[in-house]
Coordinates of C-alpha atoms in Angstrom, one line a residue:
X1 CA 106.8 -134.0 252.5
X2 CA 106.5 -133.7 255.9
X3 CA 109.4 -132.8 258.8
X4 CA 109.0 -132.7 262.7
X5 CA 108.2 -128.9 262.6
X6 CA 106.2 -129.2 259.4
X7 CA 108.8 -127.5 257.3
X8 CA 107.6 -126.7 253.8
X9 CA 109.9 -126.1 250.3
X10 CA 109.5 -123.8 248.8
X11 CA 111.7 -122.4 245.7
X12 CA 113.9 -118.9 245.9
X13 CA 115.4 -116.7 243.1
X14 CA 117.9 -119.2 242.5
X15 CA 116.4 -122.0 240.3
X16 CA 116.8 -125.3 242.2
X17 CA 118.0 -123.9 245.7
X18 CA 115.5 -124.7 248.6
X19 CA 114.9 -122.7 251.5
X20 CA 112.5 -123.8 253.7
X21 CA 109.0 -121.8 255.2
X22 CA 108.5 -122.8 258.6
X23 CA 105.4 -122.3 260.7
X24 CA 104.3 -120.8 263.8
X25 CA 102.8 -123.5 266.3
X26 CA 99.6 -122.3 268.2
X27 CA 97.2 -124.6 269.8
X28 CA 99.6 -128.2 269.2
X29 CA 99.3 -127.2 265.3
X30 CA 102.1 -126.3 262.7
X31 CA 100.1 -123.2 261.5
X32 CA 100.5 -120.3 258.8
X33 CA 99.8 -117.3 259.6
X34 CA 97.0 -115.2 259.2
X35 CA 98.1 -112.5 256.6
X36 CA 100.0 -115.4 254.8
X37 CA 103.1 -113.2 254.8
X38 CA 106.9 -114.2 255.5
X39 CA 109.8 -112.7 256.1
X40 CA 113.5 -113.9 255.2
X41 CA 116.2 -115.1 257.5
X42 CA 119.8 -115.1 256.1
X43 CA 123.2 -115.9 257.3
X44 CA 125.4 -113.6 258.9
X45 CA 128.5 -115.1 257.6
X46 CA 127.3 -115.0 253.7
X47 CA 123.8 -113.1 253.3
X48 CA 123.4 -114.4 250.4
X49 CA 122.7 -117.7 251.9
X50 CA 118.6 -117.7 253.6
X51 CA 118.3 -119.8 256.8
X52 CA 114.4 -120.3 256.3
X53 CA 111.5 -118.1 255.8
X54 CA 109.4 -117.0 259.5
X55 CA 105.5 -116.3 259.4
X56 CA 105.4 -112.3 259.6
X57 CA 102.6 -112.9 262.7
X58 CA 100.2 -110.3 262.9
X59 CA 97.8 -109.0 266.0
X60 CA 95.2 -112.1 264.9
X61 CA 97.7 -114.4 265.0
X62 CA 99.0 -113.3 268.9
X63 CA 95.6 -113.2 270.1
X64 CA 95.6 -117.2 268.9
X65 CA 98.5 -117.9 270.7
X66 CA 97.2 -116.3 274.2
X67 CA 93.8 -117.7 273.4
X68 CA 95.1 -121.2 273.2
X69 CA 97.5 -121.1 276.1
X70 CA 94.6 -119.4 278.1
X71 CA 92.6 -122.5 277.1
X72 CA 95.3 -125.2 278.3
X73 CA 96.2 -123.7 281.8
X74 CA 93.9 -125.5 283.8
X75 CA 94.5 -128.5 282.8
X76 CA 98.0 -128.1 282.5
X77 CA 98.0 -126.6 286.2
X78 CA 96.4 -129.7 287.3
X79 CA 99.1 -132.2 285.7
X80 CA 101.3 -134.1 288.1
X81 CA 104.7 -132.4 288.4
X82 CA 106.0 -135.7 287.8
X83 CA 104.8 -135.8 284.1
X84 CA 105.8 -132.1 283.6
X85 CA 109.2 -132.8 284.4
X86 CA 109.1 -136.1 282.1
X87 CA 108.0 -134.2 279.2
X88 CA 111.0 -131.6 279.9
X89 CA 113.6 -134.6 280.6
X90 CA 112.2 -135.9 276.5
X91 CA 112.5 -132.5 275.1
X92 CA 116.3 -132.5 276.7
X93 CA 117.0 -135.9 275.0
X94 CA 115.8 -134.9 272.0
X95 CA 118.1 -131.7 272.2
X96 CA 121.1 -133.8 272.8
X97 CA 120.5 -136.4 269.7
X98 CA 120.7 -133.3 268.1
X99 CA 122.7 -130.7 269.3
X100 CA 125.8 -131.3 266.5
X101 CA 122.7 -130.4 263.4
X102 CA 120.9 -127.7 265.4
X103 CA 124.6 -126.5 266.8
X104 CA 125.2 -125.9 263.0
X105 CA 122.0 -124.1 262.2
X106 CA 122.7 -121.9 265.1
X107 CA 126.0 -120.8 263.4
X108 CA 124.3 -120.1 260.0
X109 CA 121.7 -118.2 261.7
X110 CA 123.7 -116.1 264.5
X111 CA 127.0 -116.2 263.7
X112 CA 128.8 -117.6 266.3
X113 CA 131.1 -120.9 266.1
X114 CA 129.6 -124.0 265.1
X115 CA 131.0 -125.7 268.7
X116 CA 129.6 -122.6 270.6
X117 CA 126.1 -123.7 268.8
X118 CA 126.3 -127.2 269.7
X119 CA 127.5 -126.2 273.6
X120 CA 124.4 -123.6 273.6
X121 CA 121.8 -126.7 272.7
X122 CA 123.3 -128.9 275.1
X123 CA 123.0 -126.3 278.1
X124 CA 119.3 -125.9 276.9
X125 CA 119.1 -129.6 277.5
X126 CA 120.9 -129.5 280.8
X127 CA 118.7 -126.4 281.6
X128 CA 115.4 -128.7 280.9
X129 CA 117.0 -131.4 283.2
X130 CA 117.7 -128.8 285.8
X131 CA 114.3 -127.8 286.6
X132 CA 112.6 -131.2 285.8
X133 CA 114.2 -131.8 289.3
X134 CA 113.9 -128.5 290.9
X135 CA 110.7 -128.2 289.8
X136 CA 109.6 -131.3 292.4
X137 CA 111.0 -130.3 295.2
X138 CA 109.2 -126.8 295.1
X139 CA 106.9 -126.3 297.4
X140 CA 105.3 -124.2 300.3
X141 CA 105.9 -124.1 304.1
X142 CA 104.0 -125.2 307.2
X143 CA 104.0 -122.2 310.0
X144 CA 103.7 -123.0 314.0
X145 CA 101.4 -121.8 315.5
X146 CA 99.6 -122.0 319.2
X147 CA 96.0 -123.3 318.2
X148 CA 95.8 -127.1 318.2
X149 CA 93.0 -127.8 316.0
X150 CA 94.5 -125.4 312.8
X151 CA 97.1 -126.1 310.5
X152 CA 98.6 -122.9 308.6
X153 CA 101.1 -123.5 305.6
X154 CA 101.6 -121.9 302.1
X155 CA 101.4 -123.7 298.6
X156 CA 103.1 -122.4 295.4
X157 CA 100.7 -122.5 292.7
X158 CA 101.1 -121.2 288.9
X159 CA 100.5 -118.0 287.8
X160 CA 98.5 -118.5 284.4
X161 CA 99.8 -117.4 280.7
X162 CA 102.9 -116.1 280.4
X163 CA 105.1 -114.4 277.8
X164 CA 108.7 -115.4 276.7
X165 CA 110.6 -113.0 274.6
X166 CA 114.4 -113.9 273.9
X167 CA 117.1 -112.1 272.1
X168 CA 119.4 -113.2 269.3
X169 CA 123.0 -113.3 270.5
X170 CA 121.9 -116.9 272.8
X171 CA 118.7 -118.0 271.0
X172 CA 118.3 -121.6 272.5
X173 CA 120.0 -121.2 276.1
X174 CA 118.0 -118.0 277.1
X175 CA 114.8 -119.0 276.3
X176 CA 115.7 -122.6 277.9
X177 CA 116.2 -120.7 281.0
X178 CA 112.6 -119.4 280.8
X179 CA 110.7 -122.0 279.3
X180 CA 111.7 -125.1 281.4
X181 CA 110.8 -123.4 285.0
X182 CA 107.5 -121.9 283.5
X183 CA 106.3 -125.3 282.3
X184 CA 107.8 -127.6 285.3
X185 CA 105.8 -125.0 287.9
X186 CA 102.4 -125.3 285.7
X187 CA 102.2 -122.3 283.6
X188 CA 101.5 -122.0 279.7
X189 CA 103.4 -120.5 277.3
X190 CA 103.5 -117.7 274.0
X191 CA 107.2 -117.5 273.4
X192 CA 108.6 -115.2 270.7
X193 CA 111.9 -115.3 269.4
X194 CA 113.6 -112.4 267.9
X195 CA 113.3 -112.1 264.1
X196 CA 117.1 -112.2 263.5
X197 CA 117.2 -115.8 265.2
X198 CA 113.6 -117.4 264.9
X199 CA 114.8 -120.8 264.1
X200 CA 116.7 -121.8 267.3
X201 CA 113.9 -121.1 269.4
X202 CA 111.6 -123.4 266.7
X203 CA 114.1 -126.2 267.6
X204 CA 113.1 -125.7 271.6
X205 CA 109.2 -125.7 271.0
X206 CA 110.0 -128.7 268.3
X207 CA 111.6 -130.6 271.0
X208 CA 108.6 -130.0 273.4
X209 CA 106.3 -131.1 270.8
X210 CA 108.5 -134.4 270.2
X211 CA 108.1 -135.2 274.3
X212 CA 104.2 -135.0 274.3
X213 CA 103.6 -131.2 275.7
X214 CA 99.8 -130.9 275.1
X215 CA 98.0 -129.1 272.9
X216 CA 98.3 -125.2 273.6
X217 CA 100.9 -125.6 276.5
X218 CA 103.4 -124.1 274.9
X219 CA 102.8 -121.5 271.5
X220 CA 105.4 -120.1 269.1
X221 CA 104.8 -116.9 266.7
X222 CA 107.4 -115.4 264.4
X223 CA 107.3 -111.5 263.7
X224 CA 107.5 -108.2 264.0
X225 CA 107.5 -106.8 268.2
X226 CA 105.4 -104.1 267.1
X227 CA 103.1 -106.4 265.4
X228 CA 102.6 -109.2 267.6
X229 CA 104.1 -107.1 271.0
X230 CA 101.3 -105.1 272.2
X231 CA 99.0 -108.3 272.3
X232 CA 101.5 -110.6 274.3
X233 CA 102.3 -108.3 276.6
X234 CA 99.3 -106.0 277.4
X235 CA 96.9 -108.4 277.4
X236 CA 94.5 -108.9 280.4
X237 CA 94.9 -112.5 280.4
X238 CA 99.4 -112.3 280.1
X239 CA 99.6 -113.1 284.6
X240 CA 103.9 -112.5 283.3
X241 CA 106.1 -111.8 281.0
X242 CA 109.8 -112.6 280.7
X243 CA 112.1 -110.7 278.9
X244 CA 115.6 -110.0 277.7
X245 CA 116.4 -107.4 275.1
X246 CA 117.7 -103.8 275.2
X247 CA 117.2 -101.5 278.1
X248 CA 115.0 -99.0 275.6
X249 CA 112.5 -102.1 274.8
X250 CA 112.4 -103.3 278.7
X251 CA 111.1 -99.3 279.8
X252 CA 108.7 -99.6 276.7
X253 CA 107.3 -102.7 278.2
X254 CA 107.6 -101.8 281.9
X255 CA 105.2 -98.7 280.8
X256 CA 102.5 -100.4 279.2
X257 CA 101.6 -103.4 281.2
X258 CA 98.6 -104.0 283.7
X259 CA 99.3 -103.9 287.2
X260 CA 98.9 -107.5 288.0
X261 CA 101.7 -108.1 285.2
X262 CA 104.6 -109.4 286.7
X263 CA 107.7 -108.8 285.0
X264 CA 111.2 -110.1 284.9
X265 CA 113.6 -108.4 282.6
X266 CA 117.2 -108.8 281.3
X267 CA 118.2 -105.7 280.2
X268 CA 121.5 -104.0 279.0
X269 CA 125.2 -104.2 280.4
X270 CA 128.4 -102.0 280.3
X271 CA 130.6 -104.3 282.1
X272 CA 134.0 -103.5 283.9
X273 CA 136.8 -106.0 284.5
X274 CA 139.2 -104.0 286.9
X275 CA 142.6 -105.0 286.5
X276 CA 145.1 -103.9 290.0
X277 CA 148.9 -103.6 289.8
X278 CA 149.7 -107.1 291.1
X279 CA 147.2 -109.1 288.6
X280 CA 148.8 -111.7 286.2
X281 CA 149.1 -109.3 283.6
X282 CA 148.7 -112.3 280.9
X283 CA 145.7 -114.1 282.6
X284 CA 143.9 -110.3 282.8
X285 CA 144.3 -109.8 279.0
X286 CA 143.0 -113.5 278.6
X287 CA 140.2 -112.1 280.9
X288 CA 139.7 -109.5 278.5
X289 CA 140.0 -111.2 275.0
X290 CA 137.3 -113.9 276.5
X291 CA 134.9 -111.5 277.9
X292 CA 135.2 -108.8 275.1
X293 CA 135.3 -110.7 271.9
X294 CA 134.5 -114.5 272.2
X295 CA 131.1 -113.7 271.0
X296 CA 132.1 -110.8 268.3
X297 CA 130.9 -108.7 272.1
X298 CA 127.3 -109.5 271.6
X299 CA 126.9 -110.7 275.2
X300 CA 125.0 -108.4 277.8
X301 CA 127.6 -109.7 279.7
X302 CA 130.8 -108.9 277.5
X303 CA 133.7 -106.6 278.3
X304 CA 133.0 -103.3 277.5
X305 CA 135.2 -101.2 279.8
X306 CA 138.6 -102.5 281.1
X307 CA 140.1 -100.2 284.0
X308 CA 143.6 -100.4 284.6
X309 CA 145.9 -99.2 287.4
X310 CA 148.3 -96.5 286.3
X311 CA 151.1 -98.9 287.0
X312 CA 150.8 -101.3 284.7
X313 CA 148.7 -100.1 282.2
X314 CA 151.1 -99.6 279.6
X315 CA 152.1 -103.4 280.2
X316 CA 148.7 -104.5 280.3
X317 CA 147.6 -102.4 276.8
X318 CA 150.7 -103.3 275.1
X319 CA 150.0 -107.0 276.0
X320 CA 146.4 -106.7 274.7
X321 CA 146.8 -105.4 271.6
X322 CA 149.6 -108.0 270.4
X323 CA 147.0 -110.6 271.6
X324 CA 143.9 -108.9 269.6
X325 CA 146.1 -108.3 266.2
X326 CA 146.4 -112.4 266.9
X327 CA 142.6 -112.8 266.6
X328 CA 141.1 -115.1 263.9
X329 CA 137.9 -113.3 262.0
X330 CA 136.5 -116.0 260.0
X331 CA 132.7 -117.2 259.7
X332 CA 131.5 -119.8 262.4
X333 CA 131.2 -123.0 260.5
X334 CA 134.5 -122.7 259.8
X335 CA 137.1 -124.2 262.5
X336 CA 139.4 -122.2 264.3
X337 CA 138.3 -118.7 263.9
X338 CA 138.3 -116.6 267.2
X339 CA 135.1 -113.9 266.2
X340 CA 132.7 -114.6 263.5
X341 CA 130.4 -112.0 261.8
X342 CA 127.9 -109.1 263.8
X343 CA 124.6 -111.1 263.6
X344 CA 122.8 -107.9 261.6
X345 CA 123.0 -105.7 259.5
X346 CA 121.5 -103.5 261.6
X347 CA 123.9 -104.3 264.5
X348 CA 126.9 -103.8 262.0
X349 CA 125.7 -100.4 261.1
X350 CA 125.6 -99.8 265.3
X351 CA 128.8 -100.5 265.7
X352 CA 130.5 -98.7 263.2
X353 CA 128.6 -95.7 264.3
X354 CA 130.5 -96.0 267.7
X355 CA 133.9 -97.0 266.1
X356 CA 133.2 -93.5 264.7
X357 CA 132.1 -92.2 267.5
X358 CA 135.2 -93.4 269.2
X359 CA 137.9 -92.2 267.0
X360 CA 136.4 -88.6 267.6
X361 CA 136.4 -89.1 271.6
X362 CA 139.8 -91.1 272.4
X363 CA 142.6 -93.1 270.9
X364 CA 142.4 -96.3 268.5
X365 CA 145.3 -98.9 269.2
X366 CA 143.7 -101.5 266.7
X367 CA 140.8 -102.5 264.7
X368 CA 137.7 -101.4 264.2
X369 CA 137.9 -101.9 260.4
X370 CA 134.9 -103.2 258.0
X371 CA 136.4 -106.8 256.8
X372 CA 136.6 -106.5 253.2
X373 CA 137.1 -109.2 249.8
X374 CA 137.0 -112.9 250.1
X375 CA 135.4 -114.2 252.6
X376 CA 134.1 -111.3 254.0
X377 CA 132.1 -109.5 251.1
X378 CA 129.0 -111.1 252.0
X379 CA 129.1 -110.6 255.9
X380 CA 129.1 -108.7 258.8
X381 CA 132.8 -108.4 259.8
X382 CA 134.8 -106.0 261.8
X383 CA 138.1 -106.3 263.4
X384 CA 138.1 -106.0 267.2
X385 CA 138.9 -102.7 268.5
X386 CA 141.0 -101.2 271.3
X387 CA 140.3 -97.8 272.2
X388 CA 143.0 -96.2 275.2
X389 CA 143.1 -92.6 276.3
X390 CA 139.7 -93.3 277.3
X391 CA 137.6 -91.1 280.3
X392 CA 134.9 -91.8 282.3
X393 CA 133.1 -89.3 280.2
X394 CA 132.9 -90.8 276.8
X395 CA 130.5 -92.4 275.1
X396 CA 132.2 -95.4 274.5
X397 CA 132.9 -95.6 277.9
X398 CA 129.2 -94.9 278.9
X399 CA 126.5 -96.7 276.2
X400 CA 126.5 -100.1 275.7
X401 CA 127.5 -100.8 272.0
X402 CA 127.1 -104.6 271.8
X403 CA 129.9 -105.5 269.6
X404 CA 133.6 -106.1 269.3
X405 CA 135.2 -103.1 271.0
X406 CA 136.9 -102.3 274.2
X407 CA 137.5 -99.0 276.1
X408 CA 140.6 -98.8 278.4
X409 CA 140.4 -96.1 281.2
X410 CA 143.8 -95.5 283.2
X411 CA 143.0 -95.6 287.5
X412 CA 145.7 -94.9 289.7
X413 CA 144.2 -96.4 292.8
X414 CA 141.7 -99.2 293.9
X415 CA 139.0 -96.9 295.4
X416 CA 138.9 -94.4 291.9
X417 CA 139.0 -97.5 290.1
X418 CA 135.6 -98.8 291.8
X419 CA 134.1 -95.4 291.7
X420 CA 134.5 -95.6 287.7
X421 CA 133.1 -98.9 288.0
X422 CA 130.0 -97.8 289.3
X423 CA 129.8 -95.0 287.6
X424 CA 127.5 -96.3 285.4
X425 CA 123.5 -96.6 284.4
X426 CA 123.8 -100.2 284.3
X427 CA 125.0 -103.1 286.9
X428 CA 124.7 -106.6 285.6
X429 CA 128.2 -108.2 285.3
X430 CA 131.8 -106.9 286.5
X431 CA 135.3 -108.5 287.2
X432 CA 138.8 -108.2 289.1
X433 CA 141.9 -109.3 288.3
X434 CA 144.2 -109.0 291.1
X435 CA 146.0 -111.8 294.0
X436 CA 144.9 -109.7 296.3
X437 CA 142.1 -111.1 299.4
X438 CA 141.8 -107.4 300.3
X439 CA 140.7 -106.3 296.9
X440 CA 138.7 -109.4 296.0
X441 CA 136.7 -108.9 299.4
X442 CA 136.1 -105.2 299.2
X443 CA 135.4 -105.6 295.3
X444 CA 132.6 -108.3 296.2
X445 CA 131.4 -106.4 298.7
X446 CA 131.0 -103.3 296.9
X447 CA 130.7 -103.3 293.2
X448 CA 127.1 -102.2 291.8
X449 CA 126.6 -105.5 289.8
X450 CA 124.4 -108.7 290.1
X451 CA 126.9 -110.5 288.6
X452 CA 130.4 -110.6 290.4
X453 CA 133.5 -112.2 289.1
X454 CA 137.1 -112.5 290.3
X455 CA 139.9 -113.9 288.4
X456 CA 136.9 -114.6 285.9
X457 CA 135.3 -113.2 282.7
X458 CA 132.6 -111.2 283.1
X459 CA 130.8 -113.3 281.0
X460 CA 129.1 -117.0 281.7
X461 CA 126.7 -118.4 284.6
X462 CA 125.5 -121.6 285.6
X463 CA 122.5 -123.6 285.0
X464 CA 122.2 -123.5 289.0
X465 CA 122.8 -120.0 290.6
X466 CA 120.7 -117.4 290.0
X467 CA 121.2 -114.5 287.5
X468 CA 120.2 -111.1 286.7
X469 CA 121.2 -107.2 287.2
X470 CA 121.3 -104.1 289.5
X471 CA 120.4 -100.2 288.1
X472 CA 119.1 -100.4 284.4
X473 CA 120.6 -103.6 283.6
X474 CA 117.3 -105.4 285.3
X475 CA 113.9 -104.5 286.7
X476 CA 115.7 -105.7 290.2
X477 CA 112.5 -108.3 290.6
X478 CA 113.1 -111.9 290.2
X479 CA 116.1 -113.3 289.0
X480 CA 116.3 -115.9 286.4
X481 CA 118.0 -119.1 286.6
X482 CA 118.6 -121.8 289.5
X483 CA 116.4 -122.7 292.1
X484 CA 115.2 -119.1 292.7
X485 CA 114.2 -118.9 288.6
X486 CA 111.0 -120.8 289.9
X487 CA 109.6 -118.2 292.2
X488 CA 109.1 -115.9 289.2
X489 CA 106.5 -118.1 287.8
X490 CA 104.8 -119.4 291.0
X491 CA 102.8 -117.0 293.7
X492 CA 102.2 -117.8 297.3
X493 CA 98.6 -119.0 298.7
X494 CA 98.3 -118.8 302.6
X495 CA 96.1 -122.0 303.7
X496 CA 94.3 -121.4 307.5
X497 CA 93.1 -125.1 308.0
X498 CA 91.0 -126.0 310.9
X499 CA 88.9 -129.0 312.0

């Protein structure tokens, strides 16, 4: 038997119950690895339930993947843009035909909602579409200058092999956002996925391979990052590497590469949504729930901190907490249910280290339990947490804890409430809720983050406008995403042409 991404049966424990080994792909081939180890993924939601088994990649097995895409640039750097951005418009098409099945495994893999899976595959797709446009329109520029007989301009041309490495919380739609722009400008690819989500990121390679990428374009490995890390991203012949992942893993990284190694890096958040004295009270709590717990608050983006003026604060917490006790906890193929499980078991254990951590430092309002008996057993549940009494300070207030839990610090003016903003290692997303054109302008205007929203959660971006961070949340090189996600990947040539 035989599937698109040469998915083999094998049998577990259970007599009878299936889970499937799937492969890494190096060099357009559906390959074991070298050690002929695996590793287990399971679901979130019920860990008794395995997702698939991954190739535990070793060294040998990296240095295939950069060998092969080392192999393919040329000729890939030579194909016509135009058949780049078909292959990318067939991989989106194949994403859409099959967003609702790989929307599901998404779910069983990560946790989130089945409908937040299918809406992550179909952004992949759009993100594909995106830059199969983009990708033809960008070019160089032609210079004046006084000597008749010379032309001067500048052509974009590719930078060589490059690295993807891509988190777990958004498995298809972050790597989407590097993948499509390194391909459409003429670069090849070794793309890792994290271990806790390997299977999402399979689905993207799968749908390249459906469209006709060639052989070598584009390589997958599954496995450890201290394994299979050092050799895709210290490498002589890695020209870049794009990553998102904690801050601690970016430095590691940023430390260890060769000069000529660009980097682009998505690193950590502790995001503030500001919230003045004439906001819609109501709409800032929405604001809150959204940005804070839509995604159980594994977003780099999510709601961390929420700073209220003095005035209404005691509206505004009162407010919240009725909304949060309201919250559905449930896991994410099942309809209706507001958070779903922590993807790990390691992040579980993270998070109710800082619930602790919490209790000790400030005042809990709600939550912050460990989900208990039918149907939570078998997961990674915790109740969404509201911590008040909370000072700039704290460590809840300070390090980014990447799960379902909000710190609420009192401000009795708009200029201490920007300083706490600030007051922060990391810059990568904030809000404001306020009617104000005063406070919007001045919050725009000064606010430490790469990411501004007003009236807005602080999480979400589009397909088109560029994204990334200030201070620790970003290496404050390229950004990712829209048109400006190309220039990453491409490096300027200066042409002097005279007759």
């Amino acid at each position: 038997m035989s599937t698109t991404a040469e998915a083999f049966l094998t049998e577990i424990s259970a007599p009878g119950r299936p889970v499937e080994e799937f492969l890494n792909y190096i060099d357009g081939q559906w390959v074991k690895c070298r050690s002929a180890r695996t590793f287990d993924n399971s679901n979130p939601a019920h860990t008794d339930e395995l997702i698939g088994r991954f190739q535990a990649s070793t060294a040998l097995d990296a240095e295939d993947a950069v060998n092969a895409a080392t192999a393919a640039f040329e000729d890939w750097r030579k194909t016509a843009p135009s058949q780049r951005a078909k292959i990318l418009n067939k991989a989106a098409d194949y994403l859409e035909a099959n967003a609702q099945r790989f929307g599901e495994e998404l779910s069983r893999e990560e946790g989130k909602s089945v409908a937040l899976g299918k809406d992550e595959f179909l952004r992949a797709a759009q993100t594909f579409r995106f830059y199969a446009i983009e990708g033809q329109t960008f070019g160089g520029e032609t210079y004046p200058q006084d000597d008749a007989n010379m032309m001067v301009y500048s052509q974009r041309e590719p930078l060589g092999v490059v690295s993807v490495i891509s988190p777990w919380n958004f498995p298809a739609s972050i790597p989407a956002r590097k993948i499509a722009p390194a391909l459409i400008t003429g670069n090849t690819i070794v793309f890792k996925p994290s271990s806790d989500a390997p299977l999402s990121g399979l689905r993207l390679v799968e749908a390249l391979v459906e469209a006709g990428i060639p052989k070598g374009v584009i390589n997958y490995i599954t496995g450890r990052a201290g394994d299979v890390g050092p050799i895709i991203t210290t490498s002589k012949s890695i020209r870049a590497i794009s990553f998102t992942g904690s801050t601690q893993a970016g430095m590691h990284i940023h430390r260890t590469v060769h000069l000529t190694t660009r980097l682009q890096m998505e690193l950590g958040g502790k995001n503030p949504l500001i919230v003045m004295e004439d906001a819609d009270l109501d709409q800032a709590v929405e604001l809150a729930i959204k940005g804070g717990f839509s995604l159980t608050g594994q977003a780099c983006t999510g709601t961390s901190r929420v700073i209220v003026m003095k005035a209404v604060k005691e509206a505004f917490t009162k407010k919240l907490v009725e909304r949060v006790k309201t919250l559905k906890i449930g896991p994410g193929h099942q309809p209706g249910m507001d958070l779903g499980p922590l993807a790990t078991a390691k992040q579980l254990e993270t998070v109710l280290h800082y619930l602790d951590i919490g209790r000790q430092e400030a005042r809990l309002l709600c939550g912050g339990e460990r989900l208990t008996g039918a149907p939570y057993d078998k997961g990674y549940y915790v109740t969404p947490a509201v911590f008040d009494k909370v000072t700039q300070s704290m460590r809840i207030a300070r390090e980014e804890i990447f799960g379902p839990v909000i710190a609420v610090l009192e401000a009795d003016s708009f200029a201490s409430a920007m300083a706490m903003a600030n007051d922060s290692e990391y810059g990568l997303s904030a809000a404001i809720a306020t009617r104000n054109p005063r406070y919007m302008h001045d919050f725009a205007n000064n606010i430490q983050s790469g990411t501004v929203k007003i009236n807005r959660t602080t999480t979400g971006n589009l397909v088109n406008a560029p994204f990334g961070g200030m201070k620790n949340s970003s290496t404050s090189t390229f950004r990712e995403s829209g048109r400006v996600g190309l220039e990453f990947f491409t490096q300027t040539k200066v042409v002097y042409r005279g007759l």
